Amino acid sequence: MRMYNADKIIPGLIVFLVLVSLPVWYNMGKAAPVPQPKIDTPVIEKMTVKQCILPKDEMITGHMQLLNDWRTEVVRNGQRIYTAVDGKKYVMSLQNECMKCHSNKAQFCDQCHNYAGLTADATPYCWTCHIAPKENK
Amino acid sequence: MESNRRTFMKIGGLCALGLGALPVVDAFAKLDQPKFSQDPQALVGKKWAMVIDMKKCWEKGKPGCKDCMLACHKYHNVPTIEDEKEEIKWIWTDEHEHVFVGQSNPYTEENLHGKPFIVLCNHCANPACVRVCPTKATFKRKEDGIVMMDFHRCIGCRFCMAACPFGARSFNFRDPRPYIKTELNASFPTRERGVVEKCNFCNERLAAGSLPACVEACKCGALVFGDLEDPKSGVRKLLASHYTIRRKPELGTEPNVYYIV
């Protein structure tokens, strides 16, 4: 079998493959470390049972849905108290309740959001209105 | 399987039974779910309203008193923007001929001219702003009649500002945070650029059992807040014993802020 213009096509293909895979080569070994969000805030340290409103796994995967539901309940339905499965009561407020324990926004929120490619103050844009705890200013 | 009327009826009956049992299953499933409720301390009313006794304000209050406005704006992190076109206000003062348009004559002006009238969102029973909002960011709470805003939903179209005949709404033309001169109230959010805001009758304070910030701040008791549906409430007593007026009643928005002048 004979290939026409092989002297141009083969180098061209090589250049193309190198260019296409360049991002992979360029970032080889430079993977961002998997974030380890810290929960060592003073309030949490003092707790005897370190338990959030839901089990940790559910909070990791479902906190956005939970916050969305809380917003709907508080703003639109006027219900402000959340009774967890274990009977504990919480005020449904990101600013006044969540951040009371998780007062380390940079460590607790931003780290994962940045890792997941959510730009700060763009998505989720919680902190353009809600006031972050003082430690992070 | 050969189907006949008898088996068909049996299967149909079973299905109906299953559907009938659905609410029971639901009820059991809900037992273990987290529940949402109100704070037992919350002030509960069916139709919140305010009576503003301007006479009391002028006679008892010190001249130029702005306690109610300062308290409200401090509590809700309202920015102070000097430019009149961009200013944000939840509660402010205006002149008689602007507040009660068409109700003044050359002689009322003699004693009312230049006197400050306290104005805020009227939390109308028939609010124009709610009708025009395309995202339902502004809505009227069924349980207590407060015209509320969900800032999360506001897209900043400003239809509500065009619709409101009382100018009760302000638009954030710029990021308000640098303009908040008072110390930030960390328990209440600020707003961001591109949303509309207005008085919310302190629903967050009512939910925790306290009166609106302006009412609490007024030292001469010129602002009275209460439930119109409760005949024993302070507002009903004032309405029964005084001649009161509302702003632009001819528009039919049915304001819930009443004035004693």
PDB file of N, CA and C in Angstrom, chain A residues 93-135:
ATOM      1  N   SER A  93     -30.647  28.518  59.444  1.00  0.00           N
ATOM      2  CA  SER A  93     -29.983  29.719  58.971  1.00  0.00           C
ATOM      3  C   SER A  93     -28.526  29.407  58.683  1.00  0.00           C
ATOM      4  N   LEU A  94     -28.137  29.642  57.454  1.00  0.00           N
ATOM      5  CA  LEU A  94     -26.745  29.419  57.064  1.00  0.00           C
ATOM      6  C   LEU A  94     -25.826  30.297  57.892  1.00  0.00           C
ATOM      7  N   GLN A  95     -26.210  31.585  57.944  1.00  0.00           N
ATOM      8  CA  GLN A  95     -25.350  32.579  58.556  1.00  0.00           C
ATOM      9  C   GLN A  95     -25.307  32.436  60.072  1.00  0.00           C
ATOM     10  N   ASN A  96     -26.457  32.114  60.677  1.00  0.00           N
ATOM     11  CA  ASN A  96     -26.528  32.111  62.137  1.00  0.00           C
ATOM     12  C   ASN A  96     -26.397  30.733  62.748  1.00  0.00           C
ATOM     13  N   GLU A  97     -26.645  29.675  61.977  1.00  0.00           N
ATOM     14  CA  GLU A  97     -26.602  28.345  62.587  1.00  0.00           C
ATOM     15  C   GLU A  97     -25.430  27.517  62.044  1.00  0.00           C
ATOM     16  N   CYS A  98     -25.377  27.324  60.745  1.00  0.00           N
ATOM     17  CA  CYS A  98     -24.290  26.502  60.177  1.00  0.00           C
ATOM     18  C   CYS A  98     -22.937  27.069  60.579  1.00  0.00           C
ATOM     19  N   MET A  99     -22.794  28.390  60.388  1.00  0.00           N
ATOM     20  CA  MET A  99     -21.491  29.006  60.571  1.00  0.00           C
ATOM     21  C   MET A  99     -21.131  29.202  62.038  1.00  0.00           C
ATOM     22  N   LYS A 100     -22.107  28.956  62.920  1.00  0.00           N
ATOM     23  CA  LYS A 100     -21.803  29.044  64.348  1.00  0.00           C
ATOM     24  C   LYS A 100     -20.790  27.949  64.695  1.00  0.00           C
ATOM     25  N   CYS A 101     -21.027  26.744  64.189  1.00  0.00           N
ATOM     26  CA  CYS A 101     -20.060  25.661  64.402  1.00  0.00           C
ATOM     27  C   CYS A 101     -18.948  25.739  63.361  1.00  0.00           C
ATOM     28  N   HIS A 102     -19.349  25.792  62.102  1.00  0.00           N
ATOM     29  CA  HIS A 102     -18.351  25.780  61.020  1.00  0.00           C
ATOM     30  C   HIS A 102     -17.867  27.201  60.760  1.00  0.00           C
ATOM     31  N   SER A 103     -17.192  27.765  61.736  1.00  0.00           N
ATOM     32  CA  SER A 103     -16.826  29.170  61.612  1.00  0.00           C
ATOM     33  C   SER A 103     -15.589  29.364  60.743  1.00  0.00           C
ATOM     34  N   ASN A 104     -15.080  28.282  60.170  1.00  0.00           N
ATOM     35  CA  ASN A 104     -13.879  28.387  59.338  1.00  0.00           C
ATOM     36  C   ASN A 104     -14.236  28.241  57.859  1.00  0.00           C
ATOM     37  N   LYS A 105     -14.820  29.288  57.318  1.00  0.00           N
ATOM     38  CA  LYS A 105     -15.330  29.208  55.945  1.00  0.00           C
ATOM     39  C   LYS A 105     -14.239  28.831  54.950  1.00  0.00           C
ATOM     40  N   ALA A 106     -13.052  29.426  55.105  1.00  0.00           N
ATOM     41  CA  ALA A 106     -11.986  29.166  54.140  1.00  0.00           C
ATOM     42  C   ALA A 106     -11.605  27.690  54.142  1.00  0.00           C
ATOM     43  N   GLN A 107     -11.547  27.105  55.338  1.00  0.00           N
ATOM     44  CA  GLN A 107     -11.158  25.709  55.438  1.00  0.00           C
ATOM     45  C   GLN A 107     -12.310  24.779  55.110  1.00  0.00           C
ATOM     46  N   PHE A 108     -13.511  25.205  55.532  1.00  0.00           N
ATOM     47  CA  PHE A 108     -14.632  24.278  55.476  1.00  0.00           C
ATOM     48  C   PHE A 108     -15.396  24.363  54.152  1.00  0.00           C
ATOM     49  N   CYS A 109     -15.624  25.574  53.665  1.00  0.00           N
ATOM     50  CA  CYS A 109     -16.421  25.726  52.431  1.00  0.00           C
ATOM     51  C   CYS A 109     -15.526  25.842  51.207  1.00  0.00           C
ATOM     52  N   ASP A 110     -14.662  26.872  51.250  1.00  0.00           N
ATOM     53  CA  ASP A 110     -13.932  27.272  50.043  1.00  0.00           C
ATOM     54  C   ASP A 110     -13.033  26.170  49.504  1.00  0.00           C
ATOM     55  N   GLN A 111     -12.401  25.446  50.417  1.00  0.00           N
ATOM     56  CA  GLN A 111     -11.435  24.440  49.988  1.00  0.00           C
ATOM     57  C   GLN A 111     -12.038  23.469  48.966  1.00  0.00           C
ATOM     58  N   CYS A 112     -13.169  22.890  49.307  1.00  0.00           N
ATOM     59  CA  CYS A 112     -13.799  21.922  48.405  1.00  0.00           C
ATOM     60  C   CYS A 112     -14.385  22.610  47.177  1.00  0.00           C
ATOM     61  N   HIS A 113     -15.007  23.765  47.409  1.00  0.00           N
ATOM     62  CA  HIS A 113     -15.624  24.461  46.280  1.00  0.00           C
ATOM     63  C   HIS A 113     -14.574  24.843  45.248  1.00  0.00           C
ATOM     64  N   ASN A 114     -13.421  25.283  45.713  1.00  0.00           N
ATOM     65  CA  ASN A 114     -12.346  25.622  44.780  1.00  0.00           C
ATOM     66  C   ASN A 114     -11.850  24.371  44.052  1.00  0.00           C
ATOM     67  N   TYR A 115     -11.714  23.297  44.813  1.00  0.00           N
ATOM     68  CA  TYR A 115     -11.237  22.033  44.235  1.00  0.00           C
ATOM     69  C   TYR A 115     -12.201  21.558  43.149  1.00  0.00           C
ATOM     70  N   ALA A 116     -13.493  21.752  43.402  1.00  0.00           N
ATOM     71  CA  ALA A 116     -14.503  21.312  42.442  1.00  0.00           C
ATOM     72  C   ALA A 116     -14.667  22.306  41.306  1.00  0.00           C
ATOM     73  N   GLY A 117     -13.839  23.340  41.302  1.00  0.00           N
ATOM     74  CA  GLY A 117     -13.891  24.294  40.195  1.00  0.00           C
ATOM     75  C   GLY A 117     -15.002  25.307  40.320  1.00  0.00           C
ATOM     76  N   LEU A 118     -15.566  25.457  41.525  1.00  0.00           N
ATOM     77  CA  LEU A 118     -16.591  26.484  41.715  1.00  0.00           C
ATOM     78  C   LEU A 118     -15.865  27.755  42.128  1.00  0.00           C
ATOM     79  N   THR A 119     -15.872  28.755  41.268  1.00  0.00           N
ATOM     80  CA  THR A 119     -15.109  29.960  41.570  1.00  0.00           C
ATOM     81  C   THR A 119     -15.672  30.656  42.787  1.00  0.00           C
ATOM     82  N   ALA A 120     -14.762  31.222  43.563  1.00  0.00           N
ATOM     83  CA  ALA A 120     -15.169  31.897  44.790  1.00  0.00           C
ATOM     84  C   ALA A 120     -16.147  33.011  44.463  1.00  0.00           C
ATOM     85  N   ASP A 121     -17.233  33.079  45.224  1.00  0.00           N
ATOM     86  CA  ASP A 121     -18.241  34.117  45.074  1.00  0.00           C
ATOM     87  C   ASP A 121     -18.942  34.098  43.721  1.00  0.00           C
ATOM     88  N   ALA A 122     -18.805  33.018  42.959  1.00  0.00           N
ATOM     89  CA  ALA A 122     -19.570  32.933  41.719  1.00  0.00           C
ATOM     90  C   ALA A 122     -20.613  31.834  41.874  1.00  0.00           C
ATOM     91  N   THR A 123     -20.170  30.610  42.028  1.00  0.00           N
ATOM     92  CA  THR A 123     -21.088  29.520  42.322  1.00  0.00           C
ATOM     93  C   THR A 123     -20.515  28.684  43.449  1.00  0.00           C
ATOM     94  N   PRO A 124     -21.161  28.432  44.491  1.00  0.00           N
ATOM     95  CA  PRO A 124     -22.410  29.055  44.907  1.00  0.00           C
ATOM     96  C   PRO A 124     -22.139  30.450  45.472  1.00  0.00           C
ATOM     97  N   TYR A 125     -22.959  31.407  45.122  1.00  0.00           N
ATOM     98  CA  TYR A 125     -22.691  32.774  45.567  1.00  0.00           C
ATOM     99  C   TYR A 125     -23.406  33.073  46.880  1.00  0.00           C
ATOM    100  N   CYS A 126     -23.065  32.329  47.904  1.00  0.00           N
ATOM    101  CA  CYS A 126     -23.697  32.512  49.211  1.00  0.00           C
ATOM    102  C   CYS A 126     -23.255  33.813  49.849  1.00  0.00           C
ATOM    103  N   TRP A 127     -21.945  34.107  49.691  1.00  0.00           N
ATOM    104  CA  TRP A 127     -21.332  35.116  50.560  1.00  0.00           C
ATOM    105  C   TRP A 127     -21.363  36.506  49.978  1.00  0.00           C
ATOM    106  N   THR A 128     -22.031  36.685  48.842  1.00  0.00           N
ATOM    107  CA  THR A 128     -22.231  38.047  48.355  1.00  0.00           C
ATOM    108  C   THR A 128     -23.269  38.749  49.234  1.00  0.00           C
ATOM    109  N   CYS A 129     -24.177  37.961  49.820  1.00  0.00           N
ATOM    110  CA  CYS A 129     -25.168  38.544  50.725  1.00  0.00           C
ATOM    111  C   CYS A 129     -24.951  38.065  52.157  1.00  0.00           C
ATOM    112  N   HIS A 130     -24.888  36.764  52.346  1.00  0.00           N
ATOM    113  CA  HIS A 130     -24.709  36.252  53.703  1.00  0.00           C
ATOM    114  C   HIS A 130     -23.326  36.669  54.215  1.00  0.00           C
ATOM    115  N   ILE A 131     -23.281  36.961  55.499  1.00  0.00           N
ATOM    116  CA  ILE A 131     -22.047  37.478  56.073  1.00  0.00           C
ATOM    117  C   ILE A 131     -21.263  36.318  56.664  1.00  0.00           C
ATOM    118  N   ALA A 132     -20.037  36.169  56.177  1.00  0.00           N
ATOM    119  CA  ALA A 132     -19.191  35.079  56.637  1.00  0.00           C
ATOM    120  C   ALA A 132     -18.673  35.382  58.039  1.00  0.00           C
ATOM    121  N   PRO A 133     -18.379  34.354  58.826  1.00  0.00           N
ATOM    122  CA  PRO A 133     -17.844  34.588  60.165  1.00  0.00           C
ATOM    123  C   PRO A 133     -16.553  35.404  60.124  1.00  0.00           C
ATOM    124  N   LYS A 134     -16.282  36.077  61.224  1.00  0.00           N
ATOM    125  CA  LYS A 134     -15.203  37.071  61.263  1.00  0.00           C
ATOM    126  C   LYS A 134     -13.809  36.511  60.948  1.00  0.00           C
ATOM    127  N   GLU A 135     -13.538  35.274  61.359  1.00  0.00           N
ATOM    128  CA  GLU A 135     -12.186  34.699  61.203  1.00  0.00           C
ATOM    129  C   GLU A 135     -11.634  34.839  59.789  1.00  0.00           C
TER     130      GLU A 135
END
